[in-house]
Amino acid sequence: MNNPLFKSRLEQVKNNQSELLAQINQAEALGNGIYDRYIHPILTADHVPYYWKYDLNPETNPYFMERLGINCVFNPGAIELNGKFHLVARVEGNDRKSFFAIAESDTGVDGFKFWEYPILLPEAADPDINVYDMRLVQHADGWIYGLFCTERKDPDAPAWDTSSAAAQCGIVRTKDLRDWERLADLQTKSPQQRNVVLHPEFVDGKYAFYTRPQDGFISAGAGGGIGWGLSDTIENAVVDVETIVDAREYHTIKEVKNGQGPAPIRTDSGWLHIAHGVRNTAAGLRYVIYAFLSKLDQPNEITHSPGGHLIAPQAEERIGDVSNVVFCNGVIARANGDVYIYYASSDTRIHVATTTVAKLLDYVMNTPADPLRSHACVAQRNQLIAGNLKFI
């Protein structure tokens, strides 16, 4: 079929994507001393292979239209395997359904390319309507686990209510990111579970989970906070007792909700955690990323908790499908001490911030905690100013 329009549009789409994938990323100037942000997002809807979206048969698609469009790419789990950086990204189609797809890079800051196919995740006996936000962890038992949110329609909602959802924690495991085994969903006493994370080591011979118990799909209600619980097994994981590790707090970055991000990083000084906090504003919910440190022998006991956020949305990061949001569920800590924090902005695109274990430990151990009152906050700042004036 001789179709100049088809050929022209195909060629342009291929060229545009080739240029995007070859784009070199650079750190922004100066930074804040804690981490470096990068100029370009590392994954967007435009990075998704064009052959996932277009019908490449000129007979059935003479105008070269998108048939299965992609809305956004965000909230990736992350892991280093065989010297390469791998992200299990949440990809959302124009139909609002999310799915998982793996992108790989040699550098960790650019050159991410999706594998040929997205993950065809095994379904549970009660099929998921939507799946998203996978946390990856290389566990001490030798498996790579992926914990994700499995969403189904709320069975208790009236027939006319087509927006109420029930969220729980789905669990899969793999050795190579290619073959996935579906395990039973995590069982807890909470009506809703999102942002569940598996601790990378056994605790008292059991599998340990960071949870986020909630009364409702969006509202934490009487629940909320980063929870902690143990299970005898992973194949049919059950957490009978949840205790709160890090609670919500009035008029802070985590007044509405907070949850564990990726699995914590083991350091000589303790477990280094990255989490997200949510507060209310006149424009809606604002999500930021924060950090804290817990004991090595008791990961559920916090030792250091710096005040305020670690990362908040800025510039274009503030705009997207769900604006004023940054969210992290993927971190790679390399053997040399380098740390790659993968975060999404406004449920639309993925970025990276790079730092080191040493810098993050300095940040969490030496940044003062939130004193929780304006008067005390000013006194805290004045103390810093008074010390600094001696050096000016």
CSV table of C-alpha atoms in Angstrom, one decimal:
chain,number,residue,atom,x,y,z
A,1,MET,CA,0.0,0.0,0.0
A,2,ASN,CA,1.4,3.3,-1.1
A,3,ASN,CA,0.4,5.7,1.7
A,4,PRO,CA,2.6,8.8,2.0
A,5,LEU,CA,0.7,10.0,5.1
A,6,PHE,CA,1.3,6.8,7.0
A,7,LYS,CA,4.9,6.6,6.0
A,8,SER,CA,5.6,10.2,7.0
A,9,ARG,CA,3.9,10.0,10.4
A,10,LEU,CA,5.6,6.7,11.2
A,11,GLU,CA,9.0,8.1,10.3
A,12,GLN,CA,8.4,11.2,12.4
A,13,VAL,CA,7.3,9.2,15.4
A,14,LYS,CA,10.3,6.9,15.2
A,15,ASN,CA,12.7,9.8,14.9
A,16,ASN,CA,11.2,11.7,17.8
A,17,GLN,CA,11.4,8.7,20.0
A,18,SER,CA,15.0,7.9,19.0
A,19,GLU,CA,16.0,11.5,19.9
A,20,LEU,CA,14.3,11.3,23.2
A,21,LEU,CA,15.9,7.9,24.2
A,22,ALA,CA,19.3,9.3,23.3
A,23,GLN,CA,18.9,12.4,25.4
A,24,ILE,CA,21.8,12.9,27.9
A,25,ASN,CA,20.7,13.9,31.4
A,26,GLN,CA,22.6,16.3,33.6
A,27,ALA,CA,22.3,17.3,37.2
A,28,GLU,CA,20.9,20.7,37.9
A,29,ALA,CA,23.4,23.3,39.1
A,30,LEU,CA,24.3,23.6,42.8
A,31,GLY,CA,21.4,21.7,44.4
A,32,ASN,CA,20.8,21.6,48.1
A,33,GLY,CA,23.8,19.6,49.2
A,34,ILE,CA,21.6,16.6,50.1
A,35,TYR,CA,20.9,15.3,46.6
A,36,ASP,CA,21.1,16.3,43.0
A,37,ARG,CA,18.0,16.7,40.9
A,38,TYR,CA,18.3,16.2,37.1
A,39,ILE,CA,17.2,18.5,34.2
A,40,HIS,CA,15.0,16.0,32.4
A,41,PRO,CA,12.5,13.4,33.5
A,42,ILE,CA,13.8,9.9,33.0
A,43,LEU,CA,10.5,8.3,31.8
A,44,THR,CA,7.4,9.8,30.4
A,45,ALA,CA,4.5,8.7,28.2
A,46,ASP,CA,6.7,9.6,25.2
A,47,HIS,CA,9.2,7.0,26.2
A,48,VAL,CA,6.8,4.1,25.8
A,49,PRO,CA,7.6,2.3,22.6
A,50,TYR,CA,5.5,3.6,19.7
A,51,TYR,CA,4.6,0.0,18.7
A,52,TRP,CA,2.6,-0.2,22.0
A,53,LYS,CA,0.4,2.6,20.8
A,54,TYR,CA,0.0,2.5,17.1
A,55,ASP,CA,-1.2,-0.2,14.7
A,56,LEU,CA,1.7,-0.4,12.2
A,57,ASN,CA,-0.4,-2.0,9.5
A,58,PRO,CA,-1.2,0.6,6.8
A,59,GLU,CA,-4.2,-1.4,5.7
A,60,THR,CA,-5.9,-1.3,9.0
A,61,ASN,CA,-4.6,2.1,10.2
A,62,PRO,CA,-4.3,4.3,7.0
A,63,TYR,CA,-4.2,7.6,9.0
A,64,PHE,CA,-1.5,6.2,11.4
A,65,MET,CA,-3.7,6.9,14.5
A,66,GLU,CA,-2.9,5.9,18.0
A,67,ARG,CA,-5.1,2.9,18.8
A,68,LEU,CA,-4.0,2.3,22.5
A,69,GLY,CA,-2.8,5.6,23.8
A,70,ILE,CA,-0.6,6.1,26.9
A,71,ASN,CA,-1.6,8.7,29.4
A,72,CYS,CA,1.4,8.7,31.8
A,73,VAL,CA,4.3,6.8,33.4
A,74,PHE,CA,5.0,7.1,37.1
A,75,ASN,CA,5.6,5.5,40.5
A,76,PRO,CA,8.3,2.9,39.7
A,77,GLY,CA,9.7,0.2,41.8
A,78,ALA,CA,13.5,-0.1,41.3
A,79,ILE,CA,16.2,-2.7,41.5
A,80,GLU,CA,19.8,-3.2,40.3
A,81,LEU,CA,20.4,-6.5,38.5
A,82,ASN,CA,23.5,-7.6,36.6
A,83,GLY,CA,25.0,-4.1,36.9
A,84,LYS,CA,22.0,-2.5,35.2
A,85,PHE,CA,19.3,-0.3,36.6
A,86,HIS,CA,15.7,-1.6,36.3
A,87,LEU,CA,12.5,0.2,37.0
A,88,VAL,CA,9.1,-1.5,37.2
A,89,ALA,CA,7.1,1.5,36.2
A,90,ARG,CA,3.4,2.1,36.5
A,91,VAL,CA,2.1,2.8,33.0
A,92,GLU,CA,-1.4,4.1,32.6
A,93,GLY,CA,-3.3,3.8,29.4
A,94,ASN,CA,-5.9,6.3,28.1
A,95,ASP,CA,-8.5,3.9,29.4
A,96,ARG,CA,-7.3,4.7,33.0
A,97,LYS,CA,-6.0,1.1,33.6
A,98,SER,CA,-2.6,0.8,35.0
A,99,PHE,CA,-0.1,-2.0,34.3
A,100,PHE,CA,3.6,-2.7,35.0
A,101,ALA,CA,6.4,-2.4,32.5
A,102,ILE,CA,10.2,-2.7,32.9
A,103,ALA,CA,12.6,-0.1,31.7
A,104,GLU,CA,16.4,-0.6,31.8
A,105,SER,CA,19.4,1.8,31.9
A,106,ASP,CA,23.1,1.5,32.1
A,107,THR,CA,23.6,4.8,33.9
A,108,GLY,CA,20.5,5.1,36.1
A,109,VAL,CA,19.9,8.8,35.1
A,110,ASP,CA,19.2,8.5,31.4
A,111,GLY,CA,18.9,6.0,28.5
A,112,PHE,CA,16.0,4.1,30.1
A,113,LYS,CA,14.4,1.9,27.5
A,114,PHE,CA,11.3,-0.3,28.0
A,115,TRP,CA,11.6,-4.0,27.4
A,116,GLU,CA,9.7,-5.3,24.4
A,117,TYR,CA,6.5,-6.2,26.3
A,118,PRO,CA,4.9,-5.0,29.5
A,119,ILE,CA,4.4,-7.5,32.3
A,120,LEU,CA,1.4,-9.7,31.9
A,121,LEU,CA,0.8,-10.0,35.6
A,122,PRO,CA,-0.9,-13.2,36.8
A,123,GLU,CA,-4.4,-12.6,38.1
A,124,ALA,CA,-5.7,-13.7,41.4
A,125,ALA,CA,-8.9,-15.8,41.8
A,126,ASP,CA,-10.7,-12.5,42.4
A,127,PRO,CA,-9.3,-10.6,39.4
A,128,ASP,CA,-7.8,-7.1,39.9
A,129,ILE,CA,-9.5,-4.2,38.2
A,130,ASN,CA,-6.4,-2.1,38.6
A,131,VAL,CA,-2.8,-2.7,39.8
A,132,TYR,CA,-0.2,-0.1,40.6
A,133,ASP,CA,2.8,1.2,42.6
A,134,MET,CA,5.0,-1.9,42.9
A,135,ARG,CA,7.7,-2.0,45.6
A,136,LEU,CA,10.6,-4.3,44.7
A,137,VAL,CA,12.8,-5.9,47.3
A,138,GLN,CA,15.6,-8.5,47.0
A,139,HIS,CA,14.8,-10.5,50.1
A,140,ALA,CA,17.1,-12.5,52.3
A,141,ASP,CA,15.2,-15.7,51.2
A,142,GLY,CA,16.6,-15.3,47.7
A,143,TRP,CA,13.5,-14.1,45.9
A,144,ILE,CA,12.7,-10.7,44.4
A,145,TYR,CA,9.3,-9.7,45.7
A,146,GLY,CA,7.0,-7.2,44.2
A,147,LEU,CA,4.3,-5.8,46.5
A,148,PHE,CA,1.7,-3.6,44.8
A,149,CYS,CA,-1.8,-2.2,45.2
A,150,THR,CA,-4.5,-4.4,43.9
A,151,GLU,CA,-7.8,-2.4,43.5
A,152,ARG,CA,-11.3,-3.8,43.0
A,153,LYS,CA,-14.7,-2.2,43.2
A,154,ASP,CA,-15.9,-1.9,46.8
A,155,PRO,CA,-18.3,-4.8,47.3
A,156,ASP,CA,-20.2,-2.8,50.0
A,157,ALA,CA,-20.8,0.2,47.8
A,158,PRO,CA,-24.3,0.7,46.4
A,159,ALA,CA,-24.9,-0.3,42.7
A,160,TRP,CA,-25.1,3.3,41.6
A,161,ASP,CA,-21.6,4.1,43.1
A,162,THR,CA,-19.1,3.3,40.4
A,163,SER,CA,-16.1,5.1,42.0
A,164,SER,CA,-15.7,3.5,45.4
A,165,ALA,CA,-12.8,1.1,45.5
A,166,ALA,CA,-11.3,-1.5,47.9
A,167,ALA,CA,-7.5,-1.6,47.9
A,168,GLN,CA,-5.3,-4.4,49.3
A,169,CYS,CA,-1.7,-5.6,48.9
A,170,GLY,CA,-0.9,-8.0,46.0
A,171,ILE,CA,2.3,-10.0,46.1
A,172,VAL,CA,4.3,-11.5,43.3
A,173,ARG,CA,7.8,-12.9,43.2
A,174,THR,CA,10.5,-13.6,40.6
A,175,LYS,CA,14.1,-14.4,40.1
A,176,ASP,CA,14.7,-12.5,36.9
A,177,LEU,CA,11.9,-9.9,36.4
A,178,ARG,CA,10.6,-12.0,33.6
A,179,ASP,CA,8.7,-14.9,35.1
A,180,TRP,CA,6.3,-13.9,37.9
A,181,GLU,CA,4.6,-16.1,40.4
A,182,ARG,CA,1.4,-14.7,42.0
A,183,LEU,CA,1.0,-15.3,45.7
A,184,ALA,CA,-2.1,-14.7,47.9
A,185,ASP,CA,-2.9,-11.1,48.8
A,186,LEU,CA,-1.7,-10.0,52.2
A,187,GLN,CA,-4.3,-10.4,54.8
A,188,THR,CA,-4.7,-7.8,57.6
A,189,LYS,CA,-7.5,-6.5,59.8
A,190,SER,CA,-7.6,-3.2,58.0
A,191,PRO,CA,-10.5,-2.5,55.6
A,192,GLN,CA,-8.0,-0.9,53.1
A,193,GLN,CA,-4.2,-1.5,52.6
A,194,ARG,CA,-2.1,0.6,50.2
A,195,ASN,CA,1.6,1.3,50.2
A,196,VAL,CA,2.6,-2.0,51.8
A,197,VAL,CA,6.4,-2.7,51.7
A,198,LEU,CA,8.3,-5.9,52.5
A,199,HIS,CA,11.3,-5.5,54.8
A,200,PRO,CA,14.3,-7.1,53.1
A,201,GLU,CA,15.4,-9.3,56.0
A,202,PHE,CA,13.7,-11.7,58.4
A,203,VAL,CA,12.8,-10.3,61.8
A,204,ASP,CA,12.5,-12.9,64.5
A,205,GLY,CA,12.4,-15.5,61.7
A,206,LYS,CA,9.4,-13.9,60.2
A,207,TYR,CA,8.5,-11.8,57.1
A,208,ALA,CA,8.1,-8.2,58.2
A,209,PHE,CA,5.8,-5.7,56.5
A,210,TYR,CA,5.4,-2.0,56.6
A,211,THR,CA,1.7,-1.3,56.1
A,212,ARG,CA,-0.7,1.7,55.9
A,213,PRO,CA,-4.0,0.8,57.5
A,214,GLN,CA,-6.9,2.9,56.3
A,215,ASP,CA,-10.6,3.0,56.8
A,216,GLY,CA,-11.3,4.3,53.3
A,217,PHE,CA,-9.8,4.2,49.9
A,218,ILE,CA,-8.7,7.9,50.1
A,219,SER,CA,-9.4,8.9,53.7
A,220,ALA,CA,-7.3,7.3,56.4
A,221,GLY,CA,-10.1,7.8,58.9
A,222,ALA,CA,-9.1,6.3,62.3
A,223,GLY,CA,-6.2,4.5,60.5
A,224,GLY,CA,-3.2,5.9,58.8
A,225,GLY,CA,0.5,6.1,59.7
A,226,ILE,CA,3.2,3.7,58.7
A,227,GLY,CA,2.3,0.4,60.3
A,228,TRP,CA,4.4,-2.7,61.1
A,229,GLY,CA,3.5,-6.4,61.3
A,230,LEU,CA,5.0,-9.8,61.1
A,231,SER,CA,3.9,-12.9,59.2
A,232,ASP,CA,5.0,-16.5,59.5
A,233,THR,CA,4.9,-17.1,55.8
A,234,ILE,CA,5.0,-15.2,52.5
A,235,GLU,CA,3.0,-17.6,50.4
A,236,ASN,CA,-0.2,-16.9,52.5
A,237,ALA,CA,0.9,-13.8,54.4
A,238,VAL,CA,-1.2,-12.8,57.3
A,239,VAL,CA,-0.5,-9.9,59.7
A,240,ASP,CA,-2.6,-10.3,62.8
A,241,VAL,CA,-1.2,-7.3,64.7
A,242,GLU,CA,-0.3,-4.0,63.2
A,243,THR,CA,1.5,-1.4,65.3
A,244,ILE,CA,2.2,2.2,64.1
A,245,VAL,CA,5.9,3.0,63.5
A,246,ASP,CA,5.4,6.6,62.3
A,247,ALA,CA,2.1,8.2,63.1
A,248,ARG,CA,0.3,11.1,61.4
A,249,GLU,CA,0.8,14.5,63.2
A,250,TYR,CA,-1.3,17.6,63.2
A,251,HIS,CA,-0.1,20.6,61.0
A,252,THR,CA,2.9,18.7,59.6
A,253,ILE,CA,3.8,17.3,56.2
A,254,LYS,CA,2.1,14.1,57.2
A,255,GLU,CA,-1.1,15.4,58.8
A,256,VAL,CA,-3.5,13.5,56.4
A,257,LYS,CA,-1.6,10.4,55.5
A,258,ASN,CA,1.9,8.9,55.3
A,259,GLY,CA,3.3,5.7,54.0
A,260,GLN,CA,6.6,3.9,53.5
A,261,GLY,CA,8.1,4.4,50.1
A,262,PRO,CA,10.5,1.7,49.0
A,263,ALA,CA,12.1,-0.9,51.3
A,264,PRO,CA,14.6,0.7,53.7
A,265,ILE,CA,18.3,0.8,53.1
A,266,ARG,CA,20.6,-1.1,55.5
A,267,THR,CA,23.4,1.1,56.8
A,268,ASP,CA,25.9,0.8,59.7
A,269,SER,CA,23.8,3.4,61.6
A,270,GLY,CA,20.4,1.8,61.1
A,271,TRP,CA,17.7,1.4,58.5
A,272,LEU,CA,17.3,4.4,56.3
A,273,HIS,CA,13.7,5.0,55.3
A,274,ILE,CA,12.2,7.1,52.5
A,275,ALA,CA,8.5,7.8,52.9
A,276,HIS,CA,5.7,10.1,51.7
A,277,GLY,CA,3.6,12.5,53.6
A,278,VAL,CA,0.3,14.1,52.7
A,279,ARG,CA,-1.2,17.3,53.9
A,280,ASN,CA,-4.3,19.3,53.0
A,281,THR,CA,-4.2,22.6,51.2
A,282,ALA,CA,-6.9,24.9,49.6
A,283,ALA,CA,-5.9,23.4,46.3
A,284,GLY,CA,-6.2,19.8,47.5
A,285,LEU,CA,-3.8,17.2,48.8
A,286,ARG,CA,0.0,17.9,48.7
A,287,TYR,CA,2.4,14.9,48.6
A,288,VAL,CA,6.0,15.2,49.6
A,289,ILE,CA,8.9,12.8,50.4
A,290,TYR,CA,10.6,12.6,53.7
A,291,ALA,CA,13.2,10.4,55.4
A,292,PHE,CA,13.9,8.8,58.8
A,293,LEU,CA,16.2,6.3,60.5
A,294,SER,CA,15.3,3.2,62.6
A,295,LYS,CA,17.3,0.7,64.6
A,296,LEU,CA,19.1,-2.1,62.9
A,297,ASP,CA,18.0,-4.8,65.3
A,298,GLN,CA,14.5,-3.2,65.7
A,299,PRO,CA,13.5,-1.7,62.3
A,300,ASN,CA,10.1,-0.6,63.8
A,301,GLU,CA,11.8,1.8,66.3
A,302,ILE,CA,12.7,5.2,64.9
A,303,THR,CA,15.9,6.9,66.1
A,304,HIS,CA,16.1,10.0,64.0
A,305,SER,CA,13.3,11.9,62.2
A,306,PRO,CA,14.3,15.2,60.6
A,307,GLY,CA,11.6,17.9,60.3
A,308,GLY,CA,10.1,18.9,57.0
A,309,HIS,CA,10.3,17.3,53.6
A,310,LEU,CA,13.3,15.8,51.7
A,311,ILE,CA,11.8,16.3,48.3
A,312,ALA,CA,8.8,18.5,47.3
A,313,PRO,CA,7.4,19.2,43.8
A,314,GLN,CA,9.0,22.2,42.1
A,315,ALA,CA,8.6,23.9,38.7
A,316,GLU,CA,7.0,21.5,36.1
A,317,GLU,CA,6.9,18.7,38.7
A,318,ARG,CA,3.9,20.5,40.3
A,319,ILE,CA,1.7,20.1,37.1
A,320,GLY,CA,0.1,16.9,35.9
A,321,ASP,CA,-2.8,14.5,36.3
A,322,VAL,CA,-2.8,14.9,40.1
A,323,SER,CA,-0.9,18.2,40.7
A,324,ASN,CA,1.4,19.2,43.5
A,325,VAL,CA,2.6,15.6,44.1
A,326,VAL,CA,5.9,13.8,44.4
A,327,PHE,CA,5.9,10.1,45.3
A,328,CYS,CA,8.7,7.6,45.7
A,329,ASN,CA,8.4,3.8,45.8
A,330,GLY,CA,11.8,2.9,44.2
A,331,VAL,CA,15.3,3.4,45.4
A,332,ILE,CA,18.6,1.8,44.4
A,333,ALA,CA,21.5,1.8,46.9
A,334,ARG,CA,24.7,0.6,45.2
A,335,ALA,CA,27.6,-1.2,46.9
A,336,ASN,CA,29.8,1.9,46.5
A,337,GLY,CA,27.4,4.0,48.6
A,338,ASP,CA,25.6,5.8,45.7
A,339,VAL,CA,21.9,6.1,46.1
A,340,TYR,CA,19.4,6.7,43.2
A,341,ILE,CA,16.0,8.0,44.4
A,342,TYR,CA,13.3,7.4,41.7
A,343,TYR,CA,10.3,9.6,42.2
A,344,ALA,CA,7.2,10.6,40.2
A,345,SER,CA,5.7,14.0,39.9
A,346,SER,CA,2.0,14.8,39.8
A,347,ASP,CA,1.2,11.2,38.7
A,348,THR,CA,2.6,12.0,35.3
A,349,ARG,CA,6.3,11.4,34.8
A,350,ILE,CA,9.4,9.9,36.6
A,351,HIS,CA,12.5,11.7,37.8
A,352,VAL,CA,15.7,10.7,39.6
A,353,ALA,CA,17.6,12.4,42.4
A,354,THR,CA,21.1,11.1,43.2
A,355,THR,CA,23.0,11.1,46.5
A,356,THR,CA,25.0,8.8,48.8
A,357,VAL,CA,24.3,6.9,51.9
A,358,ALA,CA,26.8,9.1,53.8
A,359,LYS,CA,24.9,12.3,52.8
A,360,LEU,CA,21.5,10.8,53.7
A,361,LEU,CA,22.8,9.7,57.1
A,362,ASP,CA,24.2,13.1,57.7
A,363,TYR,CA,20.8,14.6,56.7
A,364,VAL,CA,18.6,12.3,58.9
A,365,MET,CA,20.9,12.3,61.9
A,366,ASN,CA,21.9,16.0,62.0
A,367,THR,CA,18.8,17.8,60.8
A,368,PRO,CA,16.7,18.8,63.7
A,369,ALA,CA,13.2,17.3,64.3
A,370,ASP,CA,10.0,19.3,63.8
A,371,PRO,CA,9.3,21.1,67.1
A,372,LEU,CA,5.6,21.2,66.1
A,373,ARG,CA,4.8,24.8,67.1
A,374,SER,CA,5.6,28.1,65.3
A,375,HIS,CA,7.2,29.6,68.4
A,376,ALA,CA,9.5,26.6,68.8
A,377,CYS,CA,10.3,26.6,65.1
A,378,VAL,CA,11.4,30.2,65.2
A,379,ALA,CA,13.5,29.6,68.3
A,380,GLN,CA,15.1,26.6,66.5
A,381,ARG,CA,15.9,28.8,63.5
A,382,ASN,CA,17.2,31.6,65.6
A,383,GLN,CA,19.6,29.2,67.2
A,384,LEU,CA,21.0,28.3,63.8
A,385,ILE,CA,21.2,32.0,62.9
A,386,ALA,CA,23.1,32.9,66.1
A,387,GLY,CA,25.6,30.2,65.4
A,388,ASN,CA,26.1,31.2,61.8
A,389,LEU,CA,26.6,34.9,62.6
A,390,LYS,CA,29.9,34.0,64.2
A,391,PHE,CA,31.2,32.9,60.8
A,392,ILE,CA,30.0,35.9,58.8
